[in-house]
């Protein structure tokens, strides 16, 4: 199958969208951004390919309702297998670091780390199988949370110091994340199948599933055009001709999903963009913050850290506010301090959170206004649109300022709009016969082994 | 009680509470009886203030009621039992003078602020410059980066000093600078080199503050970041590299940190407390009147 | 504690916080067909408006009461705050009782805002008041008289009464009474600042922006009567003059924060327009009151940043004010990005330094809510004066 | 061969200008010893013909500031001024000038600038001018004369305004100038100079209008700032200026004949891909980098408003020897920043339409409230009126701290890519996607799996 890919390298997450030649979505992929841009792009792309495979599986099993109900568990098992591979790499890396170190407490640390990793590995299945909910899907987050929890437990027993133990993880995860390892999708799926087979009641469906896996993984997916976008475009691992302005991509992507939208608001980790598009999805004007990251997504990240919460828990907590306390500084770095100060003044946590959310949405509103206001429909994209408090405040502010008849679109996949726009641009390139050279992380295969 | 004024200073900062108890003759010839520091760490500020204060009093073997004057500094609202309040620049200037009598300027860098203060030989503030509302030159910035790199604060200075290759951080913004840091990690740069880059970037900003404040001569580095020798080393390094115009030589600066530097605010407050007590007494007002008056 | 002035201050505060201009609406209801004309700070000839049957309404921005959303979309980040909040208020409909706005020539921001106003609200009257920078009666004075006639004429076309010298004479008298009342208020602050604090004077003078002159005068008199009954005693504070050629007003909380940090503000130029002319506007025997109004501006206008100083010495006026009010020092408080104030400041600072008057400076914006930095600064200033006594005042 | 000849031809007018400037600065450097008197004044509202008729030499601090910016000196000068207490927030031209003064007042040619004998405060279209000369007055012990030019709120000049300016010229400015010059003004000489002005102005207007051609033979912004050099500064009303503009016009005509685009620092623009109108002054510290962001993408500026700050001629105004003081007054009143915003908008609309621009761009400079306040509204209104898309970038005149190269480049490129996409699709062209699916994308779970 021939396909095109759009990749959006964000400051927090890297997203990929794969389309077929008719513009149909094949798969979405996401991973956390990291210091090696090339690896981030490659992983997002592999994730999109994996998603495409699952899409094909679903189509292959369209007729077989019995087998299809096992697709969900298969996916969970696949994720689990993937996690185990990464965990093994983490273990290996930590061992390597310790072996090279001269620390006198090397042996103790080694044993402690091994214990921690054993516990994580033993508990992994529970975290993935049976539809368990996870705070995050990124290896860094899952493994990190587990490591810190176990390390704390160990440290409490007094046998090992907490800081140096956790430092091991902090150091190793950087290596793990920036190393590009091939993903043998077929092998992972086979192992996942083995897990399914062992599940009660799966016996009948397992053979059908196995057939579908074998069938689907034999089909080649060829990427014929790639366009990249994202922050720090100068350093993207793409040839120059394959890079499009993120603003154009976000506008185009959002318009594709919501063809009536004329205004797009994107709040990512480090920037906020307000974009106006015409009836064809072409950007007509835009505004973005510069030089200062005040009031962007990272702001919420700091707040979540301060409270020891996951990002996805912040919004729901804030929804419980009785009022929004007026917050003054939107300097991202000061966010934690402001929170602390207000908590110590005895203000309610929810109310402060509401105020902090409101502060960043107010900044976004002024950018929106500056870019030309909200016309008929507003589409909210970027990571922050996953935060229900942010969307609620946006709705209120839009009502107050532009009237309640404005449609506000927030799509579960809004975070992918930039990548989708990039993919659409690459379809254009394909149609115009001006496909730029493919980036090396796509041409140097071996990163995904399917057959 | 033996002779002299026993007084206390409480520096309520945004990340830590610092307390000092001194004995002096109306602020002259001060002797430090005790000091105490507690990080706030998500605790109630009022409680931490009380606990730190009690700790310092116990260590000095004085009863709180025997203190002639308790001066707060830093956050005005954090200490509800102070006799009076003195402002951070005043106390840091005076405190620095106590352990560094030659100092004629102070560079006070805390968790969320940075200020450069020019003063005379009695610690009177003559001029100053400070940052506001932006974290690009403060302790919190270092803390965040250190956390990101997995380095405990105590090691930051050592690692930075040991670095051999520096990497410049280009972003002004502490958040965007983190992205620079990510880039550096990806290029395989060592933790120390990265920290030094951050230190240099902050040092550059601080040096400009000092110059703008018109500092001249010995500069006492105070506040929590004085404990970060990496930053102090970078400040000195940049100082050496400053280019002066041939006709107008820049004033010579001699930057020094002292083990008591992080406590400068509390020390200064304690000393000035005694001075103020005496001043009011001589004007025929009692210290308790000062409580009422300065609260009103 | 029973503060005899509490009630009148509460009224003043309500007037200042009345964003939606309900007093103006009520005035218009009782004066059917009459126009309410808004004006930006600093100075416009308010008696002229009253004389032609209009109610002058001072527009002091939105303060810290409103969230700026649309207003921000018209102004880059490096422009002061008052135009944003003024546009925001207008777009929110809060200025709907206003039939037109005068934009006096204080700076390019206000000037261009006038042009924006015409584009944003084409149905409303808006004009620029080009105050003369030539102070010769038959050049600048003549131009200003023509400028005022033009405004009167244009407003008459929109329903105001034609300009009548007798009525203008009366309006000027009323204005003089108000000025006398404000002068009395200022004197009280200087002599007994615990009877009238700066934050109170701020409210009382600013309330006049939405009152008829006579009512405003009465309000101040009422306060004065109450304030004189106040008990209390001097506080251990430093006496300062606060300058900044305000157009954008600092939030009341800032004034309070300064007081709390030990600075007693005994003279200021908040709502400068109300004090722009020193002393009464005198009408000479047989003189056209319009010429008198123009002459007062030429001859008695304060040497504030928006006026060309001609051959005067920059800062001499400020030094005189400091001496007269026996202040210990000067606080410069300019709105961020305020060109007139900030360009003037180094010249004034030089004059103060020369005269041995201590001073410090900071910037604010009308919607700021964090005063810690300013408090530190003002606090260090007052500490120095306090701890080192008189010597603190003369380095 | 033609390439070569052409570069040479272009160089000709540039060389001429260079020589003129060198001579002028030389005259300034030796003014005191030659007994010539110096008047400092501003570009907008400068009454050069009057000065020339009295043999007074003008110094224009704004020009010095921009030159300092181009030569990389402004950073130090601004720092110097800020150290002396000038705010970070105010116009950097002023600070650059104050800093230069404090660093020895060395002009762009490396020669020392003479001190003023008079400060002629032509208060036209900018509030800061007044403060600027108040500041200079403290530095130099010399008289100041104010020429208050009222603002054209309505975009029209009323008889009252004109009379006010004329009376100031007659009663204040001319006597002050005569006093410095030590002689009476010769009205015939003034008239002669006004005539010369009108002739140069005529040629300059032709140069502006050449941009109607495709490709445009000139860049009316980056190139334009060079074209206005002589007429904005000290040369209006001189024979040299007349010669320069005649030469320039001939060169431009030749480019039109050869169907050539404008010359840039990197040579000729190979293909005119975008035609732009620009509002707002340029950045001087990275002037060439800034220009390159456009020229390398094939974007030519066909008209700009910045090149009208020192006089607006393409709406018909000419200096007029028959009504000398009145026409000087009208000139002062007519400078671009002295126009009310609605009139500025009309002018921009006219440029967009006349020169068939594909887009217009606002470069909003932090320094200049006179220019900047209202630009965002103008942008929106202009889009509404013309249907042509607008772009917005922010920088500063001579403070490099506010020229974020990567950021500006990102915006410029996004803007040009946007024009390109629009052009490719054409107005009302069919939608780009073959399957413009109205349906939503499949709903995915958190992991991005369908
Ligand atoms: N599950 C979630 N719930 C709420 N907010 C989220 C979630 N995931 C990400 N975010 C927010 O989105 C931001 C990242 O947005 P993203 O668009 O991925 O940024 P970028 O494009 O810069 O990588 C985070 O800083 C965070 O504030
Ligand atoms: N040993 C250390 N090395 C480096 N930095 C330190 C050290 N100890 C404290 N700090 C820094 O000092 C800051 C606290 O300074 P402090 O003056 O106490 O601030 P505040 O008065 O605002 O609480 C912290 O942000 C931290 O970064
Ligand atoms: S540190 Fe804070 S205020 Fe400073 S530039 Fe960054 S986000 Fe903005
Ligand atoms: S605050 Fe200053 S700059 Fe702003 S409008 Fe008023 S006078 Fe002008
Ligand atoms: S504000 Fe603008 S017009 Fe005025 S001097 Fe500065 S740059 Fe020139």
Short mmCIF file of C-alpha atoms in Angstrom, two decimals, chain A residues 71-436:
data_model
loop_
_atom_site.label_atom_id
_atom_site.label_comp_id
_atom_site.label_asym_id
_atom_site.label_seq_id
_atom_site.Cartn_x
_atom_site.Cartn_y
_atom_site.Cartn_z
CA UNK A 71 -8.54 -6.98 19.08
CA UNK A 72 -8.63 -4.73 22.13
CA UNK A 73 -6.87 -7.27 24.37
CA UNK A 74 -4.42 -7.94 21.56
CA UNK A 75 -3.57 -4.29 21.43
CA UNK A 76 -3.04 -4.18 25.19
CA UNK A 77 -0.85 -7.23 25.02
CA UNK A 78 1.11 -5.67 22.19
CA UNK A 79 1.72 -2.56 24.28
CA UNK A 80 2.81 -4.74 27.16
CA UNK A 81 5.32 -6.57 24.98
CA UNK A 82 6.66 -3.30 23.74
CA UNK A 83 7.02 -2.10 27.30
CA UNK A 84 8.94 -5.22 28.25
CA UNK A 85 11.38 -4.64 25.41
CA UNK A 86 11.99 -1.06 26.53
CA UNK A 87 12.29 -2.18 30.14
CA UNK A 88 14.95 -4.69 29.21
CA UNK A 89 16.83 -1.94 27.47
CA UNK A 90 16.54 0.25 30.53
CA UNK A 91 17.93 -2.54 32.71
CA UNK A 92 20.76 -3.11 30.34
CA UNK A 93 21.61 0.59 30.25
CA UNK A 94 21.59 0.97 34.02
CA UNK A 95 23.84 -2.03 34.37
CA UNK A 96 26.18 -0.56 31.83
CA UNK A 97 26.39 2.75 33.65
CA UNK A 98 27.05 1.11 36.96
CA UNK A 99 29.69 -1.14 35.51
CA UNK A 100 31.51 1.91 34.20
CA UNK A 101 31.21 3.82 37.45
CA UNK A 102 33.73 3.92 40.28
CA UNK A 103 31.24 4.53 43.05
CA UNK A 104 31.92 2.63 46.23
CA UNK A 105 28.22 1.88 46.67
CA UNK A 106 28.05 0.39 43.21
CA UNK A 107 27.10 -3.07 44.34
CA UNK A 108 24.31 -1.88 46.62
CA UNK A 109 22.89 0.28 43.89
CA UNK A 110 23.11 -2.50 41.38
CA UNK A 111 21.17 -4.86 43.57
CA UNK A 112 18.63 -2.17 44.45
CA UNK A 113 18.08 -1.23 40.81
CA UNK A 114 17.68 -4.86 39.84
CA UNK A 115 15.11 -5.28 42.54
CA UNK A 116 13.20 -2.19 41.47
CA UNK A 117 13.17 -3.30 37.86
CA UNK A 118 12.03 -6.78 38.84
CA UNK A 119 9.11 -5.35 40.70
CA UNK A 120 8.17 -3.16 37.73
CA UNK A 121 8.43 -6.07 35.35
CA UNK A 122 6.34 -8.27 37.62
CA UNK A 123 3.60 -5.66 37.84
CA UNK A 124 3.64 -4.69 34.20
CA UNK A 125 0.98 -7.07 33.00
CA UNK A 126 -1.51 -5.69 35.52
CA UNK A 127 -0.91 -2.22 34.19
CA UNK A 128 -1.66 -3.13 30.62
CA UNK A 129 -4.02 -6.05 30.45
CA UNK A 130 -7.68 -6.07 31.32
CA UNK A 131 -8.32 -2.52 30.16
CA UNK A 132 -6.34 -0.92 33.00
CA UNK A 133 -6.21 2.89 32.93
CA UNK A 134 -2.81 4.53 32.68
CA UNK A 135 -1.69 8.05 33.45
CA UNK A 136 0.41 8.20 30.38
CA UNK A 137 1.39 5.87 27.63
CA UNK A 138 4.94 6.93 27.22
CA UNK A 139 7.56 4.55 28.48
CA UNK A 140 9.37 7.38 30.24
CA UNK A 141 6.33 8.16 32.35
CA UNK A 142 5.23 4.63 33.19
CA UNK A 143 8.66 3.33 34.00
CA UNK A 144 9.61 6.55 35.80
CA UNK A 145 6.56 6.47 38.06
CA UNK A 146 7.19 2.83 38.88
CA UNK A 147 10.85 3.41 39.54
CA UNK A 148 10.32 6.32 41.88
CA UNK A 149 7.59 4.50 43.80
CA UNK A 150 9.72 1.40 44.28
CA UNK A 151 12.83 3.39 45.07
CA UNK A 152 10.93 5.29 47.75
CA UNK A 153 9.75 2.05 49.29
CA UNK A 154 13.30 0.71 49.31
CA UNK A 155 14.72 3.93 50.73
CA UNK A 156 12.19 3.86 53.55
CA UNK A 157 13.57 0.51 54.57
CA UNK A 158 16.87 2.34 54.99
CA UNK A 159 19.00 0.02 52.92
CA UNK A 160 19.71 2.40 50.08
CA UNK A 161 19.66 6.15 49.50
CA UNK A 162 16.83 7.47 47.37
CA UNK A 163 18.61 10.20 45.38
CA UNK A 164 21.44 8.16 43.82
CA UNK A 165 19.05 5.36 42.99
CA UNK A 166 16.63 7.62 41.15
CA UNK A 167 19.53 9.39 39.51
CA UNK A 168 20.33 6.08 37.85
CA UNK A 169 16.97 6.09 36.18
CA UNK A 170 17.19 9.75 35.19
CA UNK A 171 20.50 9.14 33.53
CA UNK A 172 19.59 5.90 31.81
CA UNK A 173 16.25 6.99 30.45
CA UNK A 174 18.00 9.66 28.38
CA UNK A 175 20.01 6.96 26.63
CA UNK A 176 17.04 4.63 26.24
CA UNK A 177 15.01 7.38 24.69
CA UNK A 178 17.55 8.55 22.24
CA UNK A 179 18.48 5.14 20.97
CA UNK A 180 16.64 4.04 17.89
CA UNK A 181 15.80 0.36 18.18
CA UNK A 182 14.14 -1.58 15.39
CA UNK A 183 10.61 -2.60 16.16
CA UNK A 184 9.80 -6.08 15.06
CA UNK A 185 6.07 -5.70 14.86
CA UNK A 186 5.52 -9.25 13.74
CA UNK A 187 7.44 -10.75 16.62
CA UNK A 188 5.73 -8.48 19.13
CA UNK A 189 2.35 -9.41 17.75
CA UNK A 190 3.20 -13.07 17.91
CA UNK A 191 4.17 -12.80 21.54
CA UNK A 192 1.03 -10.85 22.20
CA UNK A 193 -0.92 -13.62 20.50
CA UNK A 194 0.62 -16.11 22.86
CA UNK A 195 -0.71 -14.10 25.76
CA UNK A 196 -4.16 -14.03 24.19
CA UNK A 197 -4.12 -17.75 23.70
CA UNK A 198 -3.51 -18.18 27.40
CA UNK A 199 -6.57 -16.15 28.26
CA UNK A 200 -9.76 -17.95 29.16
CA UNK A 201 -12.26 -18.15 26.32
CA UNK A 202 -9.80 -16.98 23.66
CA UNK A 203 -9.07 -20.35 22.20
CA UNK A 204 -11.66 -20.17 19.44
CA UNK A 205 -10.69 -16.71 18.25
CA UNK A 206 -6.94 -17.09 18.56
CA UNK A 207 -6.45 -18.96 15.32
CA UNK A 208 -8.47 -16.42 13.35
CA UNK A 209 -6.44 -13.68 14.97
CA UNK A 210 -3.22 -15.43 14.13
CA UNK A 211 -4.32 -15.77 10.54
CA UNK A 212 -5.18 -12.10 10.35
CA UNK A 213 -1.87 -11.09 11.90
CA UNK A 214 0.03 -13.19 9.42
CA UNK A 215 -2.03 -11.81 6.55
CA UNK A 216 -1.76 -8.19 7.55
CA UNK A 217 1.90 -8.13 8.40
CA UNK A 218 2.76 -9.55 5.01
CA UNK A 219 1.34 -6.53 3.24
CA UNK A 220 3.92 -3.88 2.62
CA UNK A 221 3.21 -0.28 3.57
CA UNK A 222 5.30 2.00 1.47
CA UNK A 223 5.71 5.65 2.37
CA UNK A 224 6.09 7.66 -0.79
CA UNK A 225 6.04 11.19 0.54
CA UNK A 226 6.77 12.78 3.89
CA UNK A 227 6.28 16.31 5.14
CA UNK A 228 7.49 17.53 8.48
CA UNK A 229 6.52 20.49 10.58
CA UNK A 230 6.85 21.67 14.10
CA UNK A 231 8.63 23.90 16.44
CA UNK A 232 12.31 24.47 15.85
CA UNK A 233 11.79 23.91 12.15
CA UNK A 234 15.38 24.82 11.42
CA UNK A 235 16.61 21.68 13.09
CA UNK A 236 14.00 19.22 11.87
CA UNK A 237 15.47 16.04 10.43
CA UNK A 238 13.87 16.66 7.03
CA UNK A 239 15.16 18.03 3.77
CA UNK A 240 14.22 21.71 3.51
CA UNK A 241 11.70 21.17 0.74
CA UNK A 242 9.79 18.71 2.93
CA UNK A 243 9.26 21.19 5.74
CA UNK A 244 6.13 23.31 6.01
CA UNK A 245 5.31 26.06 8.42
CA UNK A 246 3.52 24.68 11.45
CA UNK A 247 0.99 27.43 11.19
CA UNK A 248 -0.08 26.39 7.72
CA UNK A 249 -0.22 22.75 8.84
CA UNK A 250 -2.34 23.36 11.90
CA UNK A 251 -4.76 25.47 9.90
CA UNK A 252 -4.99 22.94 7.14
CA UNK A 253 -5.43 19.96 9.45
CA UNK A 254 -8.12 21.55 11.56
CA UNK A 255 -9.96 22.67 8.48
CA UNK A 256 -9.86 19.18 7.08
CA UNK A 257 -11.66 17.79 10.10
CA UNK A 258 -13.97 20.74 10.55
CA UNK A 259 -14.45 22.23 7.11
CA UNK A 260 -16.58 25.09 8.43
CA UNK A 261 -14.00 26.30 10.87
CA UNK A 262 -12.41 29.65 10.14
CA UNK A 263 -10.47 30.02 13.36
CA UNK A 264 -8.04 27.66 14.99
CA UNK A 265 -6.47 27.96 18.43
CA UNK A 266 -3.52 25.73 19.14
CA UNK A 267 -1.94 25.59 22.58
CA UNK A 268 1.08 23.37 22.75
CA UNK A 269 3.84 22.99 25.25
CA UNK A 270 5.80 26.13 24.44
CA UNK A 271 3.68 28.13 22.11
CA UNK A 272 0.21 29.33 21.50
CA UNK A 273 -1.02 30.05 18.00
CA UNK A 274 -4.17 31.70 16.79
CA UNK A 275 -4.85 31.03 13.14
CA UNK A 276 -7.49 32.19 10.69
CA UNK A 277 -8.19 30.06 7.62
CA UNK A 278 -10.33 30.60 4.57
CA UNK A 279 -12.90 28.25 3.07
CA UNK A 280 -10.14 26.12 1.61
CA UNK A 281 -8.12 25.74 4.75
CA UNK A 282 -5.54 28.26 3.62
CA UNK A 283 -4.22 30.42 6.41
CA UNK A 284 -5.12 34.07 6.05
CA UNK A 285 -3.64 35.42 9.23
CA UNK A 286 -2.03 34.21 12.40
CA UNK A 287 -0.51 35.32 15.66
CA UNK A 288 1.79 33.52 18.05
CA UNK A 289 3.71 34.20 21.22
CA UNK A 290 7.43 34.63 20.96
CA UNK A 291 10.47 34.78 23.17
CA UNK A 292 8.46 34.04 26.28
CA UNK A 293 6.68 30.82 27.09
CA UNK A 294 4.32 32.37 29.61
CA UNK A 295 0.92 30.76 29.69
CA UNK A 296 1.62 27.79 27.44
CA UNK A 297 1.15 24.08 28.08
CA UNK A 298 4.31 23.70 30.09
CA UNK A 299 2.77 26.04 32.61
CA UNK A 300 0.22 23.36 33.41
CA UNK A 301 3.03 20.82 33.46
CA UNK A 302 4.78 22.70 36.24
CA UNK A 303 1.55 22.96 38.15
CA UNK A 304 0.94 19.24 37.83
CA UNK A 305 4.47 18.53 39.04
CA UNK A 306 4.00 20.82 41.97
CA UNK A 307 0.87 18.95 42.99
CA UNK A 308 2.30 15.55 42.14
CA UNK A 309 -0.46 14.91 39.66
CA UNK A 310 -0.61 13.62 36.11
CA UNK A 311 -1.42 16.17 33.43
CA UNK A 312 -4.74 14.52 32.73
CA UNK A 313 -5.81 14.88 36.36
CA UNK A 314 -5.33 18.62 36.50
CA UNK A 315 -8.35 19.69 34.48
CA UNK A 316 -10.85 17.45 36.21
CA UNK A 317 -9.62 18.66 39.59
CA UNK A 318 -9.99 22.28 38.54
CA UNK A 319 -13.54 21.63 37.41
CA UNK A 320 -14.43 21.38 41.07
CA UNK A 321 -13.69 25.07 41.62
CA UNK A 322 -16.27 27.32 43.19
CA UNK A 323 -14.64 30.44 41.76
CA UNK A 324 -11.53 31.40 39.83
CA UNK A 325 -8.96 33.23 41.89
CA UNK A 326 -7.26 36.02 40.00
CA UNK A 327 -3.75 34.96 39.08
CA UNK A 328 -1.24 37.51 37.99
CA UNK A 329 1.95 36.01 36.74
CA UNK A 330 1.78 33.65 33.83
CA UNK A 331 5.51 33.13 33.80
CA UNK A 332 5.71 29.41 33.46
CA UNK A 333 8.52 29.07 35.94
CA UNK A 334 6.69 31.08 38.57
CA UNK A 335 3.57 28.99 38.26
CA UNK A 336 4.61 26.57 40.96
CA UNK A 337 5.60 29.38 43.29
CA UNK A 338 2.35 31.19 42.77
CA UNK A 339 0.47 28.01 43.57
CA UNK A 340 2.49 27.41 46.71
CA UNK A 341 2.05 30.96 47.88
CA UNK A 342 -1.67 30.87 47.42
CA UNK A 343 -2.04 27.50 49.05
CA UNK A 344 -0.23 28.85 52.06
CA UNK A 345 -2.65 31.77 52.15
CA UNK A 346 -5.29 29.14 52.66
CA UNK A 347 -6.97 29.43 49.29
CA UNK A 348 -8.71 26.36 47.91
CA UNK A 349 -6.66 24.23 45.59
CA UNK A 350 -9.45 23.94 43.04
CA UNK A 351 -10.05 27.68 42.99
CA UNK A 352 -6.40 28.43 42.47
CA UNK A 353 -6.24 25.90 39.70
CA UNK A 354 -9.26 27.49 38.09
CA UNK A 355 -7.47 30.83 38.27
CA UNK A 356 -4.32 29.42 36.72
CA UNK A 357 -6.27 27.86 33.89
CA UNK A 358 -8.13 31.05 33.34
CA UNK A 359 -4.91 33.02 33.20
CA UNK A 360 -3.55 31.00 30.33
CA UNK A 361 -6.81 30.98 28.47
CA UNK A 362 -7.00 34.75 28.78
CA UNK A 363 -3.66 35.03 27.09
CA UNK A 364 -4.87 32.76 24.36
CA UNK A 365 -7.97 34.88 23.96
CA UNK A 366 -5.95 37.97 23.34
CA UNK A 367 -3.88 36.23 20.73
CA UNK A 368 -7.10 35.05 19.13
CA UNK A 369 -8.50 38.53 19.17
CA UNK A 370 -5.31 39.85 17.68
CA UNK A 371 -5.36 37.37 14.86
CA UNK A 372 -8.79 38.59 13.85
CA UNK A 373 -11.18 37.24 16.45
CA UNK A 374 -13.44 34.24 16.19
CA UNK A 375 -15.57 34.07 13.10
CA UNK A 376 -18.07 31.22 13.06
CA UNK A 377 -16.47 28.11 14.37
CA UNK A 378 -13.48 27.82 16.60
CA UNK A 379 -11.39 24.69 16.62
CA UNK A 380 -9.21 24.12 19.65
CA UNK A 381 -6.15 21.97 19.03
CA UNK A 382 -2.84 21.10 20.67
CA UNK A 383 -2.18 19.20 23.87
CA UNK A 384 -3.94 21.64 26.15
CA UNK A 385 -7.28 20.98 24.46
CA UNK A 386 -7.26 17.63 26.24
CA UNK A 387 -7.72 19.52 29.46
CA UNK A 388 -11.44 19.81 30.24
CA UNK A 389 -11.00 22.91 32.39
CA UNK A 390 -9.21 24.67 29.57
CA UNK A 391 -12.00 23.89 27.16
CA UNK A 392 -14.65 24.90 29.63
CA UNK A 393 -13.06 28.27 30.24
CA UNK A 394 -12.56 28.75 26.55
CA UNK A 395 -16.24 28.08 25.99
CA UNK A 396 -17.14 30.66 28.64
CA UNK A 397 -14.79 33.24 27.27
CA UNK A 398 -15.99 32.69 23.74
CA UNK A 399 -19.58 33.04 24.90
CA UNK A 400 -18.79 36.25 26.70
CA UNK A 401 -16.86 37.76 23.88
CA UNK A 402 -18.18 36.42 20.64
CA UNK A 403 -21.59 35.05 21.53
CA UNK A 404 -22.93 31.65 22.41
CA UNK A 405 -23.74 30.77 18.83
CA UNK A 406 -20.10 30.08 18.00
CA UNK A 407 -19.42 26.40 17.56
CA UNK A 408 -16.43 25.19 19.53
CA UNK A 409 -14.81 22.09 18.12
CA UNK A 410 -12.65 19.95 20.30
CA UNK A 411 -11.89 16.61 18.74
CA UNK A 412 -10.32 13.73 20.62
CA UNK A 413 -7.58 13.80 18.03
CA UNK A 414 -7.10 17.53 18.00
CA UNK A 415 -3.52 17.04 19.05
CA UNK A 416 -2.82 15.55 15.61
CA UNK A 417 -3.99 18.49 13.52
CA UNK A 418 -0.52 19.74 12.73
CA UNK A 419 0.61 16.33 11.59
CA UNK A 420 -2.57 15.85 9.58
CA UNK A 421 -2.00 19.16 7.83
CA UNK A 422 1.55 18.12 7.06
CA UNK A 423 0.28 14.84 5.61
CA UNK A 424 -2.17 16.74 3.42
CA UNK A 425 0.66 18.90 2.14
CA UNK A 426 2.57 15.80 1.27
CA UNK A 427 -0.42 14.55 -0.71
CA UNK A 428 -0.26 17.86 -2.59
CA UNK A 429 3.39 17.22 -3.32
CA UNK A 430 2.51 13.77 -4.58
CA UNK A 431 -0.19 15.14 -6.84
CA UNK A 432 2.06 17.87 -8.17
CA UNK A 433 4.92 15.43 -8.73
CA UNK A 434 7.22 17.50 -6.52
CA UNK A 435 7.92 14.99 -3.80
CA UNK A 436 11.08 15.95 -1.96
#
